PDB file of C-alpha atoms and ligand atoms in Angstrom:
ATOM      1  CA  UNK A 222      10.043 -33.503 -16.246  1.00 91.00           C
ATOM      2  CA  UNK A 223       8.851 -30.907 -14.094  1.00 96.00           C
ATOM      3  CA  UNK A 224       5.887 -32.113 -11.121  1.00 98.00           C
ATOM      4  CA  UNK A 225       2.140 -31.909 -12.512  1.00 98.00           C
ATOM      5  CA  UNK A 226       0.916 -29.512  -9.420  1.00 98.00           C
ATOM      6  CA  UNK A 227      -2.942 -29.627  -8.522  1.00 98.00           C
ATOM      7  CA  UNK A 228      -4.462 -27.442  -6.408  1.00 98.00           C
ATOM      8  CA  UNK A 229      -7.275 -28.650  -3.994  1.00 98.00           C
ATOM      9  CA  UNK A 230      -9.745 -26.220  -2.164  1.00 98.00           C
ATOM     10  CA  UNK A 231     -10.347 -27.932   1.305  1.00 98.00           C
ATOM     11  CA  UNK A 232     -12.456 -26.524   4.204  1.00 98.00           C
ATOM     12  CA  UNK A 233     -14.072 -23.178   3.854  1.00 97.00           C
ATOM     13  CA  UNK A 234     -10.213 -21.634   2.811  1.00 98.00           C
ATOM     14  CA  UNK A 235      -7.779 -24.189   2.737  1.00 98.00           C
ATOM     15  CA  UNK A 236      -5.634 -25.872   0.240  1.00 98.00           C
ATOM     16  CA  UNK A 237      -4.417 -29.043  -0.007  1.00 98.00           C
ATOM     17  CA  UNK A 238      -2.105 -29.719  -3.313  1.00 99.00           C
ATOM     18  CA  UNK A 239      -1.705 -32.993  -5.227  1.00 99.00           C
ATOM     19  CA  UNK A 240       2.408 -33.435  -6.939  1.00 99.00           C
ATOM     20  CA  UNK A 241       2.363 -36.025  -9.466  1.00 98.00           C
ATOM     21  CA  UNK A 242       5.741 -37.058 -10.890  1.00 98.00           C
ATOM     22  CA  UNK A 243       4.982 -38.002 -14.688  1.00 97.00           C
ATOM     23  CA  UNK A 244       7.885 -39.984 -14.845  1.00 97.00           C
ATOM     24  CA  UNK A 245       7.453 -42.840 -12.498  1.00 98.00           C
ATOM     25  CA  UNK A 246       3.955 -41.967 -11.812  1.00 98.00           C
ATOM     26  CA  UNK A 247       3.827 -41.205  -7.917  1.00 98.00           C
ATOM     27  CA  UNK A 248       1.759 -39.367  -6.491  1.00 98.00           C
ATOM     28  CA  UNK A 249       2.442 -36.985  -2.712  1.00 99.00           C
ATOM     29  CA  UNK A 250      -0.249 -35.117  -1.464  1.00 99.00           C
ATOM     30  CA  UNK A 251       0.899 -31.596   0.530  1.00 99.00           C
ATOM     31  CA  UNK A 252      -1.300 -30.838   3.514  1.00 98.00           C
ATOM     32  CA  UNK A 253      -4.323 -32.727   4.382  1.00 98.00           C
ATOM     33  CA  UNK A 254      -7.233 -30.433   5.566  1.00 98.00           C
ATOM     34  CA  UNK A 255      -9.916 -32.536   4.625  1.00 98.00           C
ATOM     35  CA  UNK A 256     -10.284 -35.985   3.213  1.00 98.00           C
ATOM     36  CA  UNK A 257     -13.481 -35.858   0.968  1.00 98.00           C
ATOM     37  CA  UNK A 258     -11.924 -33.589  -1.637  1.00 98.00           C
ATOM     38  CA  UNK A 259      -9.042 -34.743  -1.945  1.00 98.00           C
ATOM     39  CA  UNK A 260      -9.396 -38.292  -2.463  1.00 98.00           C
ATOM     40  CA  UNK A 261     -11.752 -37.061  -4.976  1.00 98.00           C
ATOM     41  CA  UNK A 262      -9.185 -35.125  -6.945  1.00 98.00           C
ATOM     42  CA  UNK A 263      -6.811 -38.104  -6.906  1.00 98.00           C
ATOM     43  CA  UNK A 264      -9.396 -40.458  -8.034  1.00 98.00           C
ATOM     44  CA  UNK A 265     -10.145 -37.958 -10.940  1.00 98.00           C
ATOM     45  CA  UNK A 266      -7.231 -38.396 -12.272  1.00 98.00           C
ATOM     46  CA  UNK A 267      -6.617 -42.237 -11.487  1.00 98.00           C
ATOM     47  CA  UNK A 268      -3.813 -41.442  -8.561  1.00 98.00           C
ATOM     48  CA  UNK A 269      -2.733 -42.627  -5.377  1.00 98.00           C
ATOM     49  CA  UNK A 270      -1.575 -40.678  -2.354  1.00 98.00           C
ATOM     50  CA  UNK A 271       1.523 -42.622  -1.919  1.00 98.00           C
ATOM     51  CA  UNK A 272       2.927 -39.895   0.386  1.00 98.00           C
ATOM     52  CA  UNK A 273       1.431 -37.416   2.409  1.00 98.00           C
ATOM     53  CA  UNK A 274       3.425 -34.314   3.373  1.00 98.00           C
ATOM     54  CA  UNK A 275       3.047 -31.794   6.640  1.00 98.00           C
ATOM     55  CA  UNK A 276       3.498 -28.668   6.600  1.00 98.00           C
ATOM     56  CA  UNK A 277       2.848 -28.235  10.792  1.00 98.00           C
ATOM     57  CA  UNK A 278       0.737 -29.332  13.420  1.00 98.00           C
ATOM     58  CA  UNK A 279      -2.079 -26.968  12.705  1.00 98.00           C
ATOM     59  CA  UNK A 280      -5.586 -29.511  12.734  1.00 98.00           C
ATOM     60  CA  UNK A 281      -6.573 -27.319   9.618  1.00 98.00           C
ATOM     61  CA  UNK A 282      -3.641 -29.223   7.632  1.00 98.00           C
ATOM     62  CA  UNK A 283      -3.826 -32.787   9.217  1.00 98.00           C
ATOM     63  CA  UNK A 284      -7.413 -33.284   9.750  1.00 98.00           C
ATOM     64  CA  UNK A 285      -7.846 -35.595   6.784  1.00 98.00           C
ATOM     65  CA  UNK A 286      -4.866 -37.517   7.456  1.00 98.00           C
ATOM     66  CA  UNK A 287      -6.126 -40.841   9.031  1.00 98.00           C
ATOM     67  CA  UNK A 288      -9.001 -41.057   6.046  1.00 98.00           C
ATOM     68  CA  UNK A 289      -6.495 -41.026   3.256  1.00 98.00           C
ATOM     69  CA  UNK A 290      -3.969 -43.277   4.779  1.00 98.00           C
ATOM     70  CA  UNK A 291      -7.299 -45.565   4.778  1.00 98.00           C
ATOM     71  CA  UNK A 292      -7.496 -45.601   1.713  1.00 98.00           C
ATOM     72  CA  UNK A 293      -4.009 -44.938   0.105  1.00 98.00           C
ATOM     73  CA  UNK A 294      -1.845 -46.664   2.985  1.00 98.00           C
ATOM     74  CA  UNK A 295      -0.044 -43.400   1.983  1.00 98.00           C
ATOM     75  CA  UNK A 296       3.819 -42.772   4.274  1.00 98.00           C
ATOM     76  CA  UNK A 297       3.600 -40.009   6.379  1.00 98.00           C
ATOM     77  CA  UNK A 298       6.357 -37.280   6.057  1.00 98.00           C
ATOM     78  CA  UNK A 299       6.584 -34.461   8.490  1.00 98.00           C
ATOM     79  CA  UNK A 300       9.303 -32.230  10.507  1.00 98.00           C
ATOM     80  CA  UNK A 301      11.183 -34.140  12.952  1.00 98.00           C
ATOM     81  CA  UNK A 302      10.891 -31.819  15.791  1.00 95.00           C
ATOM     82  CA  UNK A 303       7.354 -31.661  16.065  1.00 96.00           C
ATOM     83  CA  UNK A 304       6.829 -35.059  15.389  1.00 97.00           C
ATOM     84  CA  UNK A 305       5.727 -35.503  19.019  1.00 96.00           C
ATOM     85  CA  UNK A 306       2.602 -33.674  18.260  1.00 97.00           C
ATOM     86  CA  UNK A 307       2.415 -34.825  14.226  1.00 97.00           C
ATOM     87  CA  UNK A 308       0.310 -37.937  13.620  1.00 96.00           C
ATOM     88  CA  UNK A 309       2.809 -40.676  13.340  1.00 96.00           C
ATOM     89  CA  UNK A 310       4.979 -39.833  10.985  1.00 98.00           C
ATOM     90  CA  UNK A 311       6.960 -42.692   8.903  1.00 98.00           C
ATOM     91  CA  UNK A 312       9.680 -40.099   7.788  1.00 98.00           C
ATOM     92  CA  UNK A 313      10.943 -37.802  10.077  1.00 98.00           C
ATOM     93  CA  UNK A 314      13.004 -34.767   8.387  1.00 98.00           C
ATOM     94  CA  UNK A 315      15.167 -31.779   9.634  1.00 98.00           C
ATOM     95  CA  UNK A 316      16.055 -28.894   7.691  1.00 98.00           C
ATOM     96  CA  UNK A 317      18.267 -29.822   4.789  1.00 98.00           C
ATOM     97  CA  UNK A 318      16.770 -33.165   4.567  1.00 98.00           C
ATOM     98  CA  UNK A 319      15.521 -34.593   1.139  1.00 98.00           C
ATOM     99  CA  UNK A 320      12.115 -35.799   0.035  1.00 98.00           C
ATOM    100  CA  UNK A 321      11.201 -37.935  -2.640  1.00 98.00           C
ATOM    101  CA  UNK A 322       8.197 -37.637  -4.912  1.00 98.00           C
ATOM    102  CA  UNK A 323       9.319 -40.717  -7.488  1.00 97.00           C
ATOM    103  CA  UNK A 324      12.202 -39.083  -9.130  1.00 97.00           C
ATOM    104  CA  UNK A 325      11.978 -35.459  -7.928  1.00 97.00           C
ATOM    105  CA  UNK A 326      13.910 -34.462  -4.990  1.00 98.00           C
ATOM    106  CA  UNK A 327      12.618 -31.605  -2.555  1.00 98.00           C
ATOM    107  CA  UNK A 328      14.329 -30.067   0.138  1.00 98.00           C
ATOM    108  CA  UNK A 329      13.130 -29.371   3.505  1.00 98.00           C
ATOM    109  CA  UNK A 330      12.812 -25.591   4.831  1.00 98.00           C
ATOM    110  CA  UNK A 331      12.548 -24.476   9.033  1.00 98.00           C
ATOM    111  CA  UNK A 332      10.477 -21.886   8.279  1.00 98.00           C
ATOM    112  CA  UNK A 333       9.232 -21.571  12.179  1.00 98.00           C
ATOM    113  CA  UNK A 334       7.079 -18.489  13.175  1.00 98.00           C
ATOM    114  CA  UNK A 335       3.923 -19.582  13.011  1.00 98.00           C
ATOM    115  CA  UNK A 336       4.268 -22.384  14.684  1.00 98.00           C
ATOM    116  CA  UNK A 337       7.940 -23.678  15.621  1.00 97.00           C
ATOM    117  CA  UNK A 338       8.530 -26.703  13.730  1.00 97.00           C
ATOM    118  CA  UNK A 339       6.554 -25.691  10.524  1.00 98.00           C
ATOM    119  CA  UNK A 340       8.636 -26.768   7.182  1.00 98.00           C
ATOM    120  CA  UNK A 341       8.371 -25.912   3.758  1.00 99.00           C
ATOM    121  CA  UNK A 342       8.716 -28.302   1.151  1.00 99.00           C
ATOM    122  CA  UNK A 343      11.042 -27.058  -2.115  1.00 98.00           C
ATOM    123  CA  UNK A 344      11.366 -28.870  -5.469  1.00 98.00           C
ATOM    124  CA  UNK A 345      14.121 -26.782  -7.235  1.00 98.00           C
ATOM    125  CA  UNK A 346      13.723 -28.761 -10.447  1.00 97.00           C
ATOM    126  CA  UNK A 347      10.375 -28.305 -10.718  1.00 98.00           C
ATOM    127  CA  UNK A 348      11.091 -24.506  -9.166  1.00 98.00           C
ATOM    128  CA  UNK A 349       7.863 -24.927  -6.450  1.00 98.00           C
ATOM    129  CA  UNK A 350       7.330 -24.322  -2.808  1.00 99.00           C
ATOM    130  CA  UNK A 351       5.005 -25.368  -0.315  1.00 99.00           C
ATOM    131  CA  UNK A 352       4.936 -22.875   2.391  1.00 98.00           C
ATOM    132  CA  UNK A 353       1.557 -23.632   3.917  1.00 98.00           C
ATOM    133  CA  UNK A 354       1.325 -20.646   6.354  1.00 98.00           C
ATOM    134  CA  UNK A 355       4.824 -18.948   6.385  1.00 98.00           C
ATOM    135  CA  UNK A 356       4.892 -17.248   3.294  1.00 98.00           C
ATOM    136  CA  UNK A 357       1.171 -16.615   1.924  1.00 98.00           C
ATOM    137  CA  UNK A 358      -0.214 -15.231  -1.037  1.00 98.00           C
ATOM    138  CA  UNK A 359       0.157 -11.201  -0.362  1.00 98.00           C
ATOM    139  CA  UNK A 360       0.553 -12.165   3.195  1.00 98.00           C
ATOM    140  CA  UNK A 361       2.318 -14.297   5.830  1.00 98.00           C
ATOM    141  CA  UNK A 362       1.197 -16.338   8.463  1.00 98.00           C
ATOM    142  CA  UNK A 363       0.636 -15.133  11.852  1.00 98.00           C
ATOM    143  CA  UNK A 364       3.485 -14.975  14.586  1.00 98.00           C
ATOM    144  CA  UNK A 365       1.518 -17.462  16.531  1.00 98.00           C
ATOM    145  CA  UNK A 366       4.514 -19.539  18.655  1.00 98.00           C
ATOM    146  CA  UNK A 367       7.608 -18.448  17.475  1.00 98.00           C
ATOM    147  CA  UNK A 368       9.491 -14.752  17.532  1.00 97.00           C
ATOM    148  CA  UNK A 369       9.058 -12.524  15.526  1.00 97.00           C
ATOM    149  CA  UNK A 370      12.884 -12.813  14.458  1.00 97.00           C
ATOM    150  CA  UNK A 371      12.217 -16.546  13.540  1.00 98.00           C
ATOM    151  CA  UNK A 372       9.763 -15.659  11.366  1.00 98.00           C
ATOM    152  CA  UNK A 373      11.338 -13.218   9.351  1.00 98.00           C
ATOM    153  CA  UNK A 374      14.411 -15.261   9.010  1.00 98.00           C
ATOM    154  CA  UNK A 375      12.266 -18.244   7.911  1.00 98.00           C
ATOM    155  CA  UNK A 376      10.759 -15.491   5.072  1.00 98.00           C
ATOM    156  CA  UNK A 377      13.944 -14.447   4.071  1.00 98.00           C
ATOM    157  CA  UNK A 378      15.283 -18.027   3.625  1.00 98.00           C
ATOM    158  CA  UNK A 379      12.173 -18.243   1.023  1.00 98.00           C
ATOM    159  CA  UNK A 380      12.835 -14.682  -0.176  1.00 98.00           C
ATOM    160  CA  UNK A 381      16.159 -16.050  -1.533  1.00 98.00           C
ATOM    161  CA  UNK A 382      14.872 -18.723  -3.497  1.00 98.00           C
ATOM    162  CA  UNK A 383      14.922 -18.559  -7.576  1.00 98.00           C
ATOM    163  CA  UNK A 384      12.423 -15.462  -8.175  1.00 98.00           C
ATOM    164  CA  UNK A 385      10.375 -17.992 -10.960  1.00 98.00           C
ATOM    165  CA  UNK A 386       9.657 -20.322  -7.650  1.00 98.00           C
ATOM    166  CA  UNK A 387       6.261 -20.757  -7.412  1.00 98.00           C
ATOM    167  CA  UNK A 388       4.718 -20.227  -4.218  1.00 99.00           C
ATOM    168  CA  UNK A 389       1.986 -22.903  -2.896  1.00 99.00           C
ATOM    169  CA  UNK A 390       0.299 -21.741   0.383  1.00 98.00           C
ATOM    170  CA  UNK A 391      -2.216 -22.783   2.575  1.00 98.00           C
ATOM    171  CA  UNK A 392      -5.351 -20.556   2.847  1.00 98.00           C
ATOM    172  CA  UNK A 393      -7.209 -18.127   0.189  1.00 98.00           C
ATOM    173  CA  UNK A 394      -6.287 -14.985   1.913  1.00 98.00           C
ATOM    174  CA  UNK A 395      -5.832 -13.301  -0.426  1.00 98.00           C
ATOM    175  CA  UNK A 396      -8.237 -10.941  -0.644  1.00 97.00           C
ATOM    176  CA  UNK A 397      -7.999  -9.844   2.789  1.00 98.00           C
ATOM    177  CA  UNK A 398      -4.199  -9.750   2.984  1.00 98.00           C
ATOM    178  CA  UNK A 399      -4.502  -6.884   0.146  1.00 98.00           C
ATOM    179  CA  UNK A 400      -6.839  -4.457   2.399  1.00 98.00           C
ATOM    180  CA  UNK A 401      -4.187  -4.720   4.599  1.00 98.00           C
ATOM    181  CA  UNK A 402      -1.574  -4.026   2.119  1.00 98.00           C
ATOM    182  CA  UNK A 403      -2.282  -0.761   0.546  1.00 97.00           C
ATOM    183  CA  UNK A 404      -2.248   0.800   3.968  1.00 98.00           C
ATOM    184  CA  UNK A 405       1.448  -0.097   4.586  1.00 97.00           C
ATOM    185  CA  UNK A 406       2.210   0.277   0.711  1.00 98.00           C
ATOM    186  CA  UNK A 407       0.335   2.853  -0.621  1.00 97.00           C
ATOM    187  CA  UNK A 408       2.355   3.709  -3.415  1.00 96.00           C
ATOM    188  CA  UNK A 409       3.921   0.566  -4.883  1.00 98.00           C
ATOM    189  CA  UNK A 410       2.271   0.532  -8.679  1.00 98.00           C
ATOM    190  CA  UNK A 411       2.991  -3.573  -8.745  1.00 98.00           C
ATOM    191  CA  UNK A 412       0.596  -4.101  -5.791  1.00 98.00           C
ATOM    192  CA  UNK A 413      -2.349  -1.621  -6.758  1.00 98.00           C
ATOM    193  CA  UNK A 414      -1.985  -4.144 -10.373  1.00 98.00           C
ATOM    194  CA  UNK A 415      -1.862  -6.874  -8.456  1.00 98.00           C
ATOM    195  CA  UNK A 416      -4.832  -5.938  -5.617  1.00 98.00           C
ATOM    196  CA  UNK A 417      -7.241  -5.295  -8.911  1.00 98.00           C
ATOM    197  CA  UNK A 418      -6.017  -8.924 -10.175  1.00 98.00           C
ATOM    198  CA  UNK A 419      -7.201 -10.288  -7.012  1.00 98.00           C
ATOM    199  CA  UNK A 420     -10.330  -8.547  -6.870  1.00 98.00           C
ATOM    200  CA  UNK A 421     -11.022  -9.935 -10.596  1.00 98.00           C
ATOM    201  CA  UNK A 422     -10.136 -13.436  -9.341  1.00 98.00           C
ATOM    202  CA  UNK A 423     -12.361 -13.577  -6.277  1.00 97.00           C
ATOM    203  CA  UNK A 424     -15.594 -12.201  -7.989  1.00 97.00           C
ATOM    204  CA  UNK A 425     -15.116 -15.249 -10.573  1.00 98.00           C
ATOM    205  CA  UNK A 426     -14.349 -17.536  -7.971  1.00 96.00           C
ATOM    206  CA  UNK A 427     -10.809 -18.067  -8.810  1.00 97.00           C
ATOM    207  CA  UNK A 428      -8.326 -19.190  -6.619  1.00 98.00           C
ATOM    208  CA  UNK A 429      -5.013 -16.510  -6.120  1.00 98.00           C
ATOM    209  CA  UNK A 430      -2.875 -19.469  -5.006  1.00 98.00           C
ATOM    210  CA  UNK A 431      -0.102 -20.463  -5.979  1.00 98.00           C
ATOM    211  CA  UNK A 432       1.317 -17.414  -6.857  1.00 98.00           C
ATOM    212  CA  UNK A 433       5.103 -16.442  -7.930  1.00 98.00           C
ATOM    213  CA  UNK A 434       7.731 -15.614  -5.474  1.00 98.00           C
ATOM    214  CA  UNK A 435       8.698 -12.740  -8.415  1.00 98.00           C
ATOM    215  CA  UNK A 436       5.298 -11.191  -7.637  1.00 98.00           C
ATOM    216  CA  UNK A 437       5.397 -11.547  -3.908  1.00 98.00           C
ATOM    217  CA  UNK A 438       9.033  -9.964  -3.832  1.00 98.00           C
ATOM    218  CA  UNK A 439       7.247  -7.157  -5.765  1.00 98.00           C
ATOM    219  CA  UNK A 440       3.853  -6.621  -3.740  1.00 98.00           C
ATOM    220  CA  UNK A 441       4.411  -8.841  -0.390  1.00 98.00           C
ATOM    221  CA  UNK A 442       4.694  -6.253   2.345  1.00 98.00           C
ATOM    222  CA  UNK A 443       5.839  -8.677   4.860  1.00 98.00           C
ATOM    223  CA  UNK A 444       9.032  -9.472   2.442  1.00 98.00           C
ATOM    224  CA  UNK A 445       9.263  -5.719   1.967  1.00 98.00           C
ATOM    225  CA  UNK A 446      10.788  -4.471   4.744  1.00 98.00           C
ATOM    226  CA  UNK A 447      13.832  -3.161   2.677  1.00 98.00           C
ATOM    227  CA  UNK A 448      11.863  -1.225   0.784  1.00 97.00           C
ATOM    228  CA  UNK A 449      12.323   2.912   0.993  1.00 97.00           C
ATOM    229  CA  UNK A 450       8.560   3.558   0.141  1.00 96.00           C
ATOM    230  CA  UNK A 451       7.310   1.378   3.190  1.00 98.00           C
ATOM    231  CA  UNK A 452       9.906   2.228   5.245  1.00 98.00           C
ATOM    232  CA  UNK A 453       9.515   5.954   4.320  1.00 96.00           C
ATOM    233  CA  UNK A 454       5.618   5.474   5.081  1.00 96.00           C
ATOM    234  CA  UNK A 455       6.327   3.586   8.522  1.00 97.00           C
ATOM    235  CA  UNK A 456       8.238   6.444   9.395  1.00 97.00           C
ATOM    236  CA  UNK A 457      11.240   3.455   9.919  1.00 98.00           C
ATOM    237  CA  UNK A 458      14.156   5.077   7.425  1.00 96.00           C
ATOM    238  CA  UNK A 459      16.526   3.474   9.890  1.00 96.00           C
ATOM    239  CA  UNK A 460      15.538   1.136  11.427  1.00 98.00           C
ATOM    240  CA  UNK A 461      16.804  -2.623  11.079  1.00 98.00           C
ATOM    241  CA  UNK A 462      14.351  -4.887   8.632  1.00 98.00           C
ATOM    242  CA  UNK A 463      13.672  -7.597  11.158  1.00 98.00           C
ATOM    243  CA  UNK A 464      12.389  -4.291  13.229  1.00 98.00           C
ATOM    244  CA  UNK A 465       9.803  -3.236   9.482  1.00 98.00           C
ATOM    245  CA  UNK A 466       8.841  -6.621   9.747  1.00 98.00           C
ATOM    246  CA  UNK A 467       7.949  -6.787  12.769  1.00 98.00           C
ATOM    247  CA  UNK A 468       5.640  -3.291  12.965  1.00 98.00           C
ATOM    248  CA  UNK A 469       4.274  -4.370   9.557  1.00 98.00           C
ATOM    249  CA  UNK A 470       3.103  -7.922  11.078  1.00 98.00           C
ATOM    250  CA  UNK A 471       1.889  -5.958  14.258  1.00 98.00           C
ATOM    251  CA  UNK A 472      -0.032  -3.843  12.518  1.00 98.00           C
ATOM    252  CA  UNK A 473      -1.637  -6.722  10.252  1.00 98.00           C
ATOM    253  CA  UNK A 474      -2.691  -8.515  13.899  1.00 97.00           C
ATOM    254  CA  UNK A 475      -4.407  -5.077  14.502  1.00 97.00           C
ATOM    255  CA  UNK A 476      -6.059  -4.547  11.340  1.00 96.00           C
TER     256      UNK A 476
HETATM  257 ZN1  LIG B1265      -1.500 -22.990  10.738  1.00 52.93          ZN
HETATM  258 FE1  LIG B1266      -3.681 -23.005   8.386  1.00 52.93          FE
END
């Protein structure tokens, strides 16, 4: 039985998700940006934060840590190498290493770039990942600490994943991330559908997280770098793709 998946809007554009197992009824929280709503969405629905997973260090996904521990006496999860500037953390994992929410097993993913130490979370049988800020909805997170080489090995590591993953990340981008886009993609048919999705979405309110990797293969510029049409547009027809990736994300920081 496949994790019930809840989304939480936290902040003025973060999200926080809930993972229930069905089966044995435990509950882990992903990201904590802010306490108040999320406590409220697990009392909703009558469940406990038994474990809390961290994405990275970021105090827009930890801030409401200490208040739900409070209350839950939730364990802590979070990457082992940045565990010196976590809060403490009561399970300390490297890539490869295995998390349990009751009887679903996820897999830990270094997807540094962002930050260096940031993991995402991946629960084949349920076919989800939390990315938080490495792969985003259109978008990807900023090249903040690591290279620019880290980053788009940590995207390609999610790029490979089943293409009916979905995709949990941390911020309602969205709609900004498409501006930027169109100007790098002009001509890709999936993403023009997809940017006039978004724009529906937004002026109802609607959040455009999670989304499916399928789509984001499709539309994603920052996974695109193979692509002839972008490359073609970038003027880039031979270049390497860690070097498209890394004028697309340039030009993104300049937008
Ligand atoms: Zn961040
Ligand atoms: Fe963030």
């Amino acid at each position: 039985m496949p994790l019930e998946i809840v989304t939480v809007p936290c902040l003025s554009d973060n999200y926080a998700f809930l993972a229930h197992d069905p089966q044995t009824g435990q509950t882990a929280v992903i990201d904590a940006p802010e306490a108040d709503p999320i406590i409220a969405a697990l009392d909703a629905r009558g469940w406990q934060a038994d474990i809390v997973l961290i994405t990275h260090h970021h105090w827009d996904h930890v801030e409401g840590l200490a208040d739900i521990c409070a209350r839950f006496g939730s364990q802590v999860v979070g990457a082992r190498s940045d565990a010196h500037r976590l809060p403490d953390l009561d399970i300390a994992l490297d890539e490869g290493d295995t998390v349990q929410i009751g009887a679903q097993t996820g897999t830990v993913i270094d997807v540094s770039g962002h930050t260096v130490g940031h993991i995402a979370y991946h629960f084949p049988e349920s076919a989800a990942v939390f990315t938080a800020d490495s792969l985003m909805a259109l978008g990807c997170g900023r090249v903040f600490e690591g290279t620019m080489e880290m980053m788009w090995s940590s995207l390609s590591k999610l790029a490979a994943l089943p293409a009916d993953t979905t995709v949990y990340s941390g911020h309602e981008y969205t709609e900004a991330n498409a501006r930027f886009a169109k100007t790098v993609d002009p001509d890709n048919p999936d993403l023009a559908r997809r940017i006039a999705d978004i724009t529906d979405a937004r002026a109802q309110g609607k959040a455009t997280v999670p989304s499916s990797l399928k789509l984001e293969l499709a539309t994603n510029p920052f996974l695109r770098a193979s692509d002839p049409g972008i490359r073609d547009h970038l003027g880039m027809k031979d270049a390497t793709d860690e070097e498209v990736f890394a004028e697309v994300r340039g030009r993104k920081d300049r937008f």
